[in-house]
Coordinates of C-alpha atoms in Angstrom, one line a residue:
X559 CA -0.4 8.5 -1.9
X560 CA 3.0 8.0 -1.8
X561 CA 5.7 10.9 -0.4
X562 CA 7.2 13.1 -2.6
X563 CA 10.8 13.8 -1.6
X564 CA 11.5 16.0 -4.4
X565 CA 9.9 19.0 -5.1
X566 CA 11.3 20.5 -9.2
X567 CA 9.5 23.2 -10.9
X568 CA 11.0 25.9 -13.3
X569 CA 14.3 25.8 -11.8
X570 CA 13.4 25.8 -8.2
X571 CA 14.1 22.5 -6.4
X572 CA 13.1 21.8 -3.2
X573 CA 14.5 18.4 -1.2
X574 CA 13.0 16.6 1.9
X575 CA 15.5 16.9 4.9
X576 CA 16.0 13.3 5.6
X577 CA 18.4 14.3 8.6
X578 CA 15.0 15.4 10.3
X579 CA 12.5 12.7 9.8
X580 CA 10.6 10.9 11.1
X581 CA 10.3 13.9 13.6
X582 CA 10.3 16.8 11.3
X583 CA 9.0 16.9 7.5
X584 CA 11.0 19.7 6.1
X585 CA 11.7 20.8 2.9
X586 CA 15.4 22.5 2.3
X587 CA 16.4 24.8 -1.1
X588 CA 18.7 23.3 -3.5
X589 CA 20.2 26.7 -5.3
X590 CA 22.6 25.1 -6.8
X591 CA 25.6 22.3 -7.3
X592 CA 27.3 23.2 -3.9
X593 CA 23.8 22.3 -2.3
X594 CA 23.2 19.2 -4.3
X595 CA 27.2 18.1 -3.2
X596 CA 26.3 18.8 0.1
X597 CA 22.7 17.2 0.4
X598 CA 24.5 14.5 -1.1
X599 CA 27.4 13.7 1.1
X600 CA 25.3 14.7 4.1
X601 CA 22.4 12.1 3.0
X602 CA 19.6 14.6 3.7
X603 CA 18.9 12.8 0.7
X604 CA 19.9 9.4 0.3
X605 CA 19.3 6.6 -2.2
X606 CA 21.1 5.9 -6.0
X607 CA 18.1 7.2 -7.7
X608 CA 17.5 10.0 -5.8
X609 CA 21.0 10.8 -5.3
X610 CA 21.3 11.1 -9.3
X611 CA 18.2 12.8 -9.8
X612 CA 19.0 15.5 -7.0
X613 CA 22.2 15.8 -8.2
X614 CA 21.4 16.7 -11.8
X615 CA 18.7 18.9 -10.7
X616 CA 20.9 21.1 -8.8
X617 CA 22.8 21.6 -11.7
X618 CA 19.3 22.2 -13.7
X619 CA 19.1 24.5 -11.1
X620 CA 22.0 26.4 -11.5
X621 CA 22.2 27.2 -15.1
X622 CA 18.6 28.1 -15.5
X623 CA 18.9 31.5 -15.7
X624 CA 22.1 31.3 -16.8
X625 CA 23.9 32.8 -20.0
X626 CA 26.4 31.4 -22.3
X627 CA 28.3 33.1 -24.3
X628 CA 29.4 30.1 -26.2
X629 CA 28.6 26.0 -26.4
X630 CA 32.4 25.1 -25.5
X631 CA 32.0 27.4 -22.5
X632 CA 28.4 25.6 -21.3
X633 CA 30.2 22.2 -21.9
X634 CA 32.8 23.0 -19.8
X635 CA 31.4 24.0 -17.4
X636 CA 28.7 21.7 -16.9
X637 CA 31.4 18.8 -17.4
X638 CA 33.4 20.1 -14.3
X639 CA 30.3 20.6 -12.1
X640 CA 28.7 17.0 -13.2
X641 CA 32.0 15.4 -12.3
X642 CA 32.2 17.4 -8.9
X643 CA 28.8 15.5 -8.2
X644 CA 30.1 12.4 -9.2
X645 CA 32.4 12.6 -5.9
X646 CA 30.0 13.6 -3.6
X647 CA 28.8 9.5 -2.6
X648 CA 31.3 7.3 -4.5
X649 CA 29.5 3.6 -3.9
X650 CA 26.5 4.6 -5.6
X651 CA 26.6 4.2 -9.7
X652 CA 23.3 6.4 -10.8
X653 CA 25.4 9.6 -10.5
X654 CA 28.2 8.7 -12.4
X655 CA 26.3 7.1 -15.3
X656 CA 23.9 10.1 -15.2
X657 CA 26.5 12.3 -15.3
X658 CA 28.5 10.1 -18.5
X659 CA 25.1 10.1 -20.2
X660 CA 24.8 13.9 -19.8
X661 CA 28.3 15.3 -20.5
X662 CA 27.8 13.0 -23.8
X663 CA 24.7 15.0 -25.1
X664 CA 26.6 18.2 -24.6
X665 CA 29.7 16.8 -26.6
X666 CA 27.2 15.6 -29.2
X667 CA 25.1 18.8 -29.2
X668 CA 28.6 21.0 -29.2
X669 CA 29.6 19.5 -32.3
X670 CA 26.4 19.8 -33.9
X671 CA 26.7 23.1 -35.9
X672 CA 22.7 23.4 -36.2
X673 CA 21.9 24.0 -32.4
X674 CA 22.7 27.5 -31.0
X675 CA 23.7 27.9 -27.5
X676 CA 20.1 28.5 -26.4
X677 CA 18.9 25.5 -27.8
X678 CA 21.6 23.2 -26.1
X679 CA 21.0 24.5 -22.9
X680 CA 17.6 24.2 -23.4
X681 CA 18.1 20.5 -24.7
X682 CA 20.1 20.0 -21.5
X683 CA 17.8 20.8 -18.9
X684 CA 14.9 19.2 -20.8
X685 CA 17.2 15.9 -20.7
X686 CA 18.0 16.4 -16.5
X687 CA 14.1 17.2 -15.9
X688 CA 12.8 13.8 -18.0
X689 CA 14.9 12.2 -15.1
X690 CA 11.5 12.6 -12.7
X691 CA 9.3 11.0 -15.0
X692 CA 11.0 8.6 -16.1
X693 CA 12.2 7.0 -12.4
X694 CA 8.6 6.9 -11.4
X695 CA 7.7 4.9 -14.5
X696 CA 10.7 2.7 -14.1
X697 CA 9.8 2.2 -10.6
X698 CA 6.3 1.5 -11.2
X699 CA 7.4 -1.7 -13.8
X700 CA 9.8 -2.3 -11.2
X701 CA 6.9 -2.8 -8.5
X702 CA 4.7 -4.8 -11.2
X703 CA 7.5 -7.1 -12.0
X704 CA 8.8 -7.9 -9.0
X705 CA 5.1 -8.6 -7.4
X706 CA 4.6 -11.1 -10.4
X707 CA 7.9 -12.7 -9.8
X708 CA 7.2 -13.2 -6.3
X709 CA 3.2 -14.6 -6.6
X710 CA 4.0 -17.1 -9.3
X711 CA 5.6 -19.0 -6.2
X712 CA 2.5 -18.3 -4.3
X713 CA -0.5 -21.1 -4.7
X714 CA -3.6 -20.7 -5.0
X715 CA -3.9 -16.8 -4.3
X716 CA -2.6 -16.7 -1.3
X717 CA -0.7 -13.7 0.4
X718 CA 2.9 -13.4 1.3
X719 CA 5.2 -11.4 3.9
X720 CA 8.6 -9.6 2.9
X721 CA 11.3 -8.2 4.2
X722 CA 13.2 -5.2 3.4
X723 CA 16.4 -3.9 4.5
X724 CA 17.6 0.0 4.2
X725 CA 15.0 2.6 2.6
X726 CA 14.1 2.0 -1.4
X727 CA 10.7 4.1 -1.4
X728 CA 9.9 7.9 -2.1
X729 CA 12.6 8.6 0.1
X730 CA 15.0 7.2 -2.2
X731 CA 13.8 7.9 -5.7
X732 CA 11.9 10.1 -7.8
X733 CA 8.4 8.3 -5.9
X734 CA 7.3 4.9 -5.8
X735 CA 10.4 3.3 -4.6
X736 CA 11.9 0.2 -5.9
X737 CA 12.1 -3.0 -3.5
X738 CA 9.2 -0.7 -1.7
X739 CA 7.8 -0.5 -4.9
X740 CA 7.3 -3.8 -5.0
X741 CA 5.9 -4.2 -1.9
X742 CA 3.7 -1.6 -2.4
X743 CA 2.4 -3.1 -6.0
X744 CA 1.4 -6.4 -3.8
X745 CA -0.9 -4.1 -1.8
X746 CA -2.4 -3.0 -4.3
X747 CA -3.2 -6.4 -5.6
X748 CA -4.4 -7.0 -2.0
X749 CA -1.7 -9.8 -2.0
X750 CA 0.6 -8.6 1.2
X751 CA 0.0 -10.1 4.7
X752 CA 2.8 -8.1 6.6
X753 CA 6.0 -6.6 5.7
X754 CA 9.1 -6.6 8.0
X755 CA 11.7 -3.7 7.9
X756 CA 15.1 -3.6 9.7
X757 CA 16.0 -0.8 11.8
X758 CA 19.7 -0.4 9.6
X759 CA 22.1 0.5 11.6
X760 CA 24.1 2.2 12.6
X761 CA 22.4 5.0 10.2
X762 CA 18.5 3.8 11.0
X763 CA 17.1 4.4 7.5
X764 CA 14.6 1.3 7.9
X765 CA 13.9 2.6 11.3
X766 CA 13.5 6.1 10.4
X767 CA 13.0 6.5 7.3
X768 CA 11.2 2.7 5.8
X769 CA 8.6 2.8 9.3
X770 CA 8.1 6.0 8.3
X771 CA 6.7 5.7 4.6
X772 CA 4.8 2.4 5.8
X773 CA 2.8 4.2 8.3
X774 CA 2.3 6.6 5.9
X775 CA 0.9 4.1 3.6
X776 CA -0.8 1.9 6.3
X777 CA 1.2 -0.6 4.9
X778 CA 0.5 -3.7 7.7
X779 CA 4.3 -3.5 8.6
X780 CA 6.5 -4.4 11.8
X781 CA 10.1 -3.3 12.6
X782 CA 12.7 -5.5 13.6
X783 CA 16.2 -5.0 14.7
X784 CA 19.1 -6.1 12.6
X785 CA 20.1 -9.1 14.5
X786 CA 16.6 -10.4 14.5
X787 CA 16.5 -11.3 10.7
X788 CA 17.6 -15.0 11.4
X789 CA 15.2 -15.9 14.3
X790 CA 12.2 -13.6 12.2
X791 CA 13.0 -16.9 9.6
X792 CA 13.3 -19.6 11.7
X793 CA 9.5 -18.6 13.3
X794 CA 7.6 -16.6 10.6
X795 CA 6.7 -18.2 7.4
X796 CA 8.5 -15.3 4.9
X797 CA 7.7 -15.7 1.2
X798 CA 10.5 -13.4 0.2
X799 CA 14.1 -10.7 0.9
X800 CA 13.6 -7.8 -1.3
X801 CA 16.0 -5.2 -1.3
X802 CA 17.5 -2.5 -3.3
X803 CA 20.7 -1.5 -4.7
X804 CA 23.3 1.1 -5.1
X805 CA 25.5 -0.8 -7.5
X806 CA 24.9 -4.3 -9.6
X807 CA 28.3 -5.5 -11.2
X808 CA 27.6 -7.6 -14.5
X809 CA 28.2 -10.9 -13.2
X810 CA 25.0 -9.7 -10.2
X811 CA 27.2 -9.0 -7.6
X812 CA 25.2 -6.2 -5.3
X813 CA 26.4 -3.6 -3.3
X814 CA 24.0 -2.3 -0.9
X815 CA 23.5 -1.0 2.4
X816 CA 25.8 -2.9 5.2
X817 CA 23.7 -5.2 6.4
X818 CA 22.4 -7.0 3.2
X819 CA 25.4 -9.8 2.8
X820 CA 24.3 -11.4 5.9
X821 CA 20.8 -10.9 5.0
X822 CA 21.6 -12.7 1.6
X823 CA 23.5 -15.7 4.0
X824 CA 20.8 -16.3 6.2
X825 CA 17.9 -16.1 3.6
X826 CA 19.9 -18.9 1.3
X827 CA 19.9 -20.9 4.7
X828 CA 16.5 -21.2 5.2
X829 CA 15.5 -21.4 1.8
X830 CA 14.2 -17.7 1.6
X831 CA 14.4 -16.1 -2.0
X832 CA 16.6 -13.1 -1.7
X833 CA 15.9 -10.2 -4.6
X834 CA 17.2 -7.5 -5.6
X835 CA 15.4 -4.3 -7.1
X836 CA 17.4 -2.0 -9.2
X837 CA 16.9 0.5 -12.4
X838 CA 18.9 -0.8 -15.1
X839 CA 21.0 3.1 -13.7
X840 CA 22.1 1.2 -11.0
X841 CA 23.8 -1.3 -13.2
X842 CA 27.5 -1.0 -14.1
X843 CA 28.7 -3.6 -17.2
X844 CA 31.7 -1.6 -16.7
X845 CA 32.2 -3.4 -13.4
X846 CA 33.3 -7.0 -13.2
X847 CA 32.4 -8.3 -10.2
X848 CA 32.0 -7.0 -6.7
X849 CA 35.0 -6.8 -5.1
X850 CA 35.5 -4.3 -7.7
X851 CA 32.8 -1.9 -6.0
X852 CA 34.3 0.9 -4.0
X853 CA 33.0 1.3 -0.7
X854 CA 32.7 4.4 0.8
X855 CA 33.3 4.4 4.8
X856 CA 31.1 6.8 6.9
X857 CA 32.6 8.9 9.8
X858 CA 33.4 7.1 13.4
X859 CA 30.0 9.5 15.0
X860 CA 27.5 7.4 13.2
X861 CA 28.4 4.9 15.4
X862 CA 29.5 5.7 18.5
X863 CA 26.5 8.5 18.5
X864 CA 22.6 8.7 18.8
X865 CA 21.6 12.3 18.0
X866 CA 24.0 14.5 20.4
X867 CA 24.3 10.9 23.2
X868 CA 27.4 8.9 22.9
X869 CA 26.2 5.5 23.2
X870 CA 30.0 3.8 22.7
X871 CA 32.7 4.1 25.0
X872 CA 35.2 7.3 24.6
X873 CA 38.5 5.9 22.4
X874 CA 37.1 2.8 21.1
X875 CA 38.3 2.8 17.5
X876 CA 35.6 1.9 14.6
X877 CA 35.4 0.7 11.5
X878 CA 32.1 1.8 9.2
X879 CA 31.6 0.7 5.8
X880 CA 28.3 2.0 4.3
X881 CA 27.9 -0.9 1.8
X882 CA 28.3 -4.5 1.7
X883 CA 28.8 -7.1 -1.5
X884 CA 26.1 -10.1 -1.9
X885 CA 27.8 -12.2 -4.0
X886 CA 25.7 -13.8 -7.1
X887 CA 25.0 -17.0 -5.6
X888 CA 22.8 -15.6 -2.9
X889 CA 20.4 -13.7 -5.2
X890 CA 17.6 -15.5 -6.6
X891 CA 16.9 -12.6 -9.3
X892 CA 17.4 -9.2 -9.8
X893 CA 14.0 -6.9 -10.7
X894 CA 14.3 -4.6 -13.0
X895 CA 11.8 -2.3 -15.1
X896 CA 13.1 -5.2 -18.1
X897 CA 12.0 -7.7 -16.5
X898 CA 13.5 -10.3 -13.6
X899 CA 17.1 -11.8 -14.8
X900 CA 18.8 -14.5 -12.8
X901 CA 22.6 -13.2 -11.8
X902 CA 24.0 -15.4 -14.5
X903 CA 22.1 -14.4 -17.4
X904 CA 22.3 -10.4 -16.3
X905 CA 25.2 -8.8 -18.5
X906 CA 24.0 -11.0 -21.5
X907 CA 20.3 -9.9 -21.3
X908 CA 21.2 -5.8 -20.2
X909 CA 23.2 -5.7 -23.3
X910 CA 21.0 -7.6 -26.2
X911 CA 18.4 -4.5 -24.4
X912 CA 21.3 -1.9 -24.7
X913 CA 22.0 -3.1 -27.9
X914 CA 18.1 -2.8 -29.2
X915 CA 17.4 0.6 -27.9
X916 CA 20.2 1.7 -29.7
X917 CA 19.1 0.8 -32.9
X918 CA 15.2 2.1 -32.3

């Protein structure tokens, strides 16, 4: 059984301090949007899914008990508070499009003269708490896809090793995971040999956070460090990259954790498809390309620190981007719970789907 990194019931919502692990599995209160800002921006919860879904629910949380005295007021206010979120992480795209999605139903139920106040609140957290479900399931089509993709370049039954990069499981979504969901779907098929993890600096998420749900799993799993990628090529037989994302542009430009471009350059070197494993919330049409992405830069400590032990020499300056852009041409296929598009064929395909879902 997979971890559970989110904890929702009836407006209580309970989050898994990812500052602490892997040495301490403890859960924190979320009482509100200032807590779900701050979890945020801290990363004692990390990950575009989980980021959006912890992010709404604190503001589930907040207006739970709540009374309105009238729907312009509740729009309001939960317009200001869902943009507040938006600014917590700025890289990551689920947030914001959660957030358009959401101030949009209370615009639409505002205007609609048949639904009392109580009702669109009531509408409105229903609409935040679906969020749980529905990653899960995503993720889960995500894992099934992505396990298919990869085995029908596999003769003859045979099994395959992966590597990750950064932490896509439970930790970073509602459950299941996304580029670990797909590693964990090829388990199930009894089709994965071994799965490689980086460590990730200079944060450690793969180290801390990926070893961490593997041994949990007993998921046959090694770590490696970061620099290791290119000689783990050269000597191990790896069927595939799999990673996640915090941000697709249309043309399949990626953003996701520094670290992956170079992934992306050596696995197109030695022939290694390179994948990407993203929600169709982590995709922005709105986006061009990838230099487009904003990239948020992380404090000079997460370097030059390991816990409370400086590691770097004392006035050394630093420069740490939290993201990196692989560029189109180094992905062989983005997994989503669609289906698996090449770059090329992305915008086309997310919007004929856009389109159809629309009209149902």
């Amino acid at each position: 059984m997979s971890l559970k990194a989110i904890k929702y019931s009836n407006g209580n919502l309970e989050i898994l301090d990812q500052l602490l692990l892997p040495a301490q599995s403890k859960y924190i209160d979320i009482k509100g949007v200032e807590d779900g800002w701050k979890a945020i921006n801290k990363m004692q919860v990390r990950g575009a899914p989980a980021i959006a879904i912890v992010g709404c629910l604190s503001l589930a949380v907040e207006i739970y008990e709540e009374m309105f005295g009238s729907k312009q007021i509740f729009k309001q206010e939960v317009e200001g508070k869902l943009n507040y979120l938006v600014s917590a992480r700025p890289t990551a795209v689920n947030m914001k499009l959660a957030a358009e999605e959401l101030i949009s139903l209370a615009n639409v139920l505002a205007q609609d003269e048949s639904v009392p106040v109580d009702k669109m609140k009531e509408r409105f957290l229903n609409a935040i708490e679906d969020m749980l479900e529905k990653d899960i399931a995503d993720n889960m089509a995500i894992g099934k896809n992505g396990a298919n993709e990869i085995l029908s370049n596999i003769p003859n039954g045979g099994s395959v090793r992966i590597l990750t990069h950064c932490n896509t499981g439970s930790l970073a979504t509602a459950g299941y995971g996304t580029a670990l969901g797909v590693i964990r779907k090829l388990q199930e098929m009894n089709r994965l040999e071994h799965v490689y993890c980086t460590e990730t600096r200079p944060y450690n998420q793969g180290a801390r956070l990926t070893a961490y749900e593997l041994v949990h799993d007993k998921l046959p799993a090694t770590l490696i460090l970061d620099n290791m990628v290119a000689s783990l090529f050269k000597s191990r037989r790896v069927a595939a990259v799999v990673v996640g994302a915090d941000r697709v542009a249309a043309n399949g430009d990626t953003a996701n954790k520094i670290g992956t471009y170079q992934i992306g350059v050596v696995a197109k070197y030695h022939n290694v498809p390179f994948y990407v494993a993203a929600p169709f919330t982590s995709i922005d049409l709105k986006i061009p390309s990838g230099d487009r992405i904003v990239i948020e830069e992380r404090p000079d400590r997460e370097m030059t620190h390991v816990g409370e032990h400086r590691i770097a020499a004392p006035g050394i300056a630093c420069w740490n981007p939290a993201f990196d852009v692989t560029s189109a041409d180094l992905i062989t296929g983005i997994i989503t719970e669609k289906g698996v598009f090449k770059p090329d064929e992305l915008k086309e395909k997310v919007e004929t789907i856009i389109s159809v879902n629309q009209k149902l």
